[in-house]
């Protein structure tokens, strides 16, 4: 918890233990996520995905996603706190202009920067087409388009996504796939096609 919450620990043994727990915690949570995904358990896979991302990004899932960009974008702590106090979602920020965002965070000059950070967060626009093949088999075609501004400082050269089709009422995942979006292909529409029983 201290590692994810970005608490500064002092003392050699505490630093060493924190690093050990962080490295192994990320590996264990990713392994549990993949086990839940293979077994087709929707809720459990979602939970372990959140835990894994929290450890990797050092941001809890209930905090604003812009917190992970605070160092890169040089956001003051007050801006992040104001975003979290007002429960401002990324969708809500993207619907505002820079002046409105600046008023929301009580820092007029940071409006442009916060809006740029919101546009940088990885998001996909997904269109689906479902066709029945037989009575018990469906063909699913997914068209994926990147809906964010690519920044090599934030994303590097590739951004990974997990895409899965599931039924949360019956707690079952019908199909899952790891999708890698490369920087060179960010402006293209990608198509995934598969069948589910």
Coordinates of C-alpha atoms in Angstrom, one line a residue:
X1 CA 0.0 0.0 0.0
X2 CA 2.8 2.4 0.8
X3 CA 4.4 1.8 -2.6
X4 CA 1.2 2.4 -4.6
X5 CA 0.3 5.4 -2.4
X6 CA 3.8 6.8 -3.2
X7 CA 4.8 7.1 0.5
X8 CA 8.5 7.8 0.9
X9 CA 10.0 5.2 3.2
X10 CA 13.3 5.7 5.0
X11 CA 15.8 3.2 6.1
X12 CA 17.6 0.6 4.0
X13 CA 15.6 -2.4 5.1
X14 CA 12.2 -0.7 4.5
X15 CA 13.3 0.5 1.0
X16 CA 14.5 -3.0 0.2
X17 CA 11.3 -4.6 1.4
X18 CA 9.2 -2.1 -0.4
X19 CA 11.0 -2.8 -3.7
X20 CA 10.7 -6.5 -3.2
X21 CA 7.0 -6.3 -2.4
X22 CA 6.3 -4.0 -5.4
X23 CA 8.2 -6.2 -7.9
X24 CA 6.6 -9.4 -6.8
X25 CA 3.2 -7.9 -6.1
X26 CA 2.9 -6.8 -9.7
X27 CA 4.0 -10.2 -11.0
X28 CA 1.6 -12.1 -8.7
X29 CA -1.4 -9.8 -9.5
X30 CA -0.7 -10.1 -13.3
X31 CA -0.5 -13.9 -12.9
X32 CA -3.8 -14.0 -10.9
X33 CA -5.4 -11.8 -13.6
X34 CA -4.4 -14.2 -16.3
X35 CA -5.6 -17.2 -14.4
X36 CA -9.0 -15.5 -13.8
X37 CA -9.1 -14.5 -17.5
X38 CA -8.4 -18.1 -18.6
X39 CA -11.0 -19.5 -16.3
X40 CA -13.5 -17.0 -17.6
X41 CA -14.2 -15.2 -14.4
X42 CA -15.4 -11.6 -15.2
X43 CA -15.5 -9.9 -11.9
X44 CA -12.3 -11.5 -10.6
X45 CA -10.4 -10.7 -13.8
X46 CA -11.5 -7.0 -13.5
X47 CA -10.5 -6.9 -9.9
X48 CA -7.0 -8.3 -10.5
X49 CA -6.6 -6.1 -13.6
X50 CA -7.3 -3.0 -11.4
X51 CA -4.8 -4.3 -8.7
X52 CA -2.1 -5.0 -11.3
X53 CA -2.5 -1.6 -13.0
X54 CA -2.4 0.1 -9.6
X55 CA 0.9 -1.5 -8.7
X56 CA 2.4 -0.8 -12.1
X57 CA 1.2 2.8 -12.3
X58 CA 1.4 3.5 -8.6
X59 CA -2.2 4.9 -8.7
X60 CA -5.2 3.5 -6.9
X61 CA -8.2 2.8 -9.2
X62 CA -10.4 5.2 -7.2
X63 CA -8.0 8.1 -7.8
X64 CA -8.0 10.3 -10.9
X65 CA -6.0 8.7 -13.7
X66 CA -4.3 12.0 -14.2
X67 CA -2.3 11.3 -11.0
X68 CA 0.0 9.0 -13.0
X69 CA 0.9 11.9 -15.3
X70 CA 1.6 14.3 -12.4
X71 CA 5.4 14.0 -12.7
X72 CA 5.6 14.0 -16.5
X73 CA 3.1 16.9 -16.9
X74 CA 4.3 18.7 -13.8
X75 CA 0.9 19.0 -12.1
X76 CA 0.9 20.7 -8.7
X77 CA -0.5 18.6 -5.9
X78 CA -3.4 21.1 -5.4
X79 CA -4.6 20.4 -9.0
X80 CA -4.7 16.7 -8.5
X81 CA -6.5 17.1 -5.1
X82 CA -9.0 19.5 -6.7
X83 CA -9.8 17.0 -9.5
X84 CA -10.3 14.2 -6.9
X85 CA -12.4 16.3 -4.5
X86 CA -14.7 17.2 -7.4
X87 CA -14.8 13.6 -8.7
X88 CA -14.0 15.0 -12.2
X89 CA -13.9 12.1 -14.7
X90 CA -11.8 12.1 -17.8
X91 CA -14.9 12.2 -20.0
X92 CA -16.2 15.3 -18.1
X93 CA -12.8 17.0 -18.6
X94 CA -12.8 16.2 -22.3
X95 CA -16.2 17.9 -22.7
X96 CA -14.9 21.1 -21.1
X97 CA -12.6 23.8 -22.6
X98 CA -9.4 24.9 -21.0
X99 CA -10.9 27.8 -19.1
X100 CA -13.6 25.6 -17.5
X101 CA -10.9 23.0 -16.5
X102 CA -8.8 25.8 -15.0
X103 CA -11.8 27.0 -12.9
X104 CA -12.5 23.5 -11.8
X105 CA -9.0 22.9 -10.5
X106 CA -8.8 26.5 -9.1
X107 CA -5.7 27.1 -11.2
X108 CA -6.6 29.0 -14.4
X109 CA -3.2 28.6 -16.1
X110 CA -3.2 24.8 -15.6
X111 CA -6.4 24.3 -17.6
X112 CA -4.5 23.8 -20.9
X113 CA -2.1 21.4 -19.3
X114 CA -4.8 19.3 -17.5
X115 CA -6.8 19.1 -20.7
X116 CA -3.6 18.0 -22.6
X117 CA -3.1 15.3 -19.9
X118 CA -6.7 14.1 -20.2
X119 CA -6.2 13.8 -24.0
X120 CA -3.0 11.8 -23.5
X121 CA -4.6 9.1 -21.3
X122 CA -5.0 5.9 -23.4
X123 CA -8.5 5.4 -24.6
X124 CA -10.0 3.3 -27.4
X125 CA -13.0 3.9 -29.6
X126 CA -14.6 0.5 -30.2
X127 CA -17.3 -0.4 -32.8
X128 CA -18.8 -3.9 -32.7
X129 CA -20.6 -5.9 -35.3
X130 CA -22.3 -9.2 -34.3
X131 CA -23.5 -11.7 -36.8
X132 CA -25.1 -15.1 -36.1
X133 CA -23.2 -17.9 -37.9
X134 CA -25.4 -20.7 -36.6
X135 CA -27.9 -21.0 -33.8
X136 CA -25.2 -21.3 -31.2
X137 CA -22.2 -19.5 -32.8
X138 CA -21.8 -15.7 -33.1
X139 CA -19.2 -13.9 -35.2
X140 CA -17.9 -10.8 -33.5
X141 CA -16.0 -8.1 -35.4
X142 CA -14.5 -5.3 -33.4
X143 CA -13.1 -2.1 -35.0
X144 CA -10.6 -0.3 -32.8
X145 CA -9.4 3.3 -33.2
X146 CA -7.1 5.1 -30.8
X147 CA -9.0 8.0 -29.2
X148 CA -6.0 9.7 -27.5
X149 CA -3.0 11.9 -28.3
X150 CA 0.1 9.8 -28.5
X151 CA 3.1 11.0 -26.4
X152 CA 6.3 9.1 -26.5
X153 CA 7.2 10.3 -23.0
X154 CA 4.0 8.7 -21.6
X155 CA 3.3 5.7 -23.9
X156 CA 6.7 4.8 -25.3
X157 CA 6.4 3.0 -28.7
X158 CA 3.6 0.6 -27.8
X159 CA 0.5 0.7 -25.6
X160 CA -1.0 -2.7 -24.5
X161 CA -4.7 -3.3 -24.0
X162 CA -6.7 -6.3 -22.9
X163 CA -9.9 -6.8 -24.8
X164 CA -12.5 -9.3 -23.6
X165 CA -16.1 -10.2 -24.3
X166 CA -17.9 -11.3 -21.2
X167 CA -21.3 -11.7 -19.5
X168 CA -21.1 -10.2 -16.1
X169 CA -24.5 -11.5 -15.1
X170 CA -23.5 -15.1 -15.6
X171 CA -19.8 -14.4 -14.7
X172 CA -18.3 -15.8 -17.9
X173 CA -15.7 -14.5 -20.3
X174 CA -16.3 -15.8 -23.9
X175 CA -13.2 -14.4 -25.5
X176 CA -10.1 -12.5 -24.4
X177 CA -7.2 -11.1 -26.4
X178 CA -4.2 -8.9 -25.7
X179 CA -4.1 -6.0 -28.2
X180 CA -0.9 -4.0 -28.8
X181 CA -1.2 -0.6 -30.3
X182 CA 2.0 0.6 -31.9
X183 CA 2.9 4.2 -32.3
X184 CA 3.3 3.9 -36.1
X185 CA -0.2 2.4 -36.4
X186 CA -2.0 4.8 -34.0
X187 CA -4.0 6.6 -36.7
X188 CA -5.2 3.3 -38.3
X189 CA -8.4 1.4 -37.6
X190 CA -7.6 -2.1 -36.4
X191 CA -10.0 -5.0 -36.8
X192 CA -10.3 -8.0 -34.6
X193 CA -12.7 -10.9 -35.6
X194 CA -13.5 -14.0 -33.7
X195 CA -16.4 -16.4 -33.0
X196 CA -17.9 -17.2 -29.7
X197 CA -20.2 -20.2 -28.8

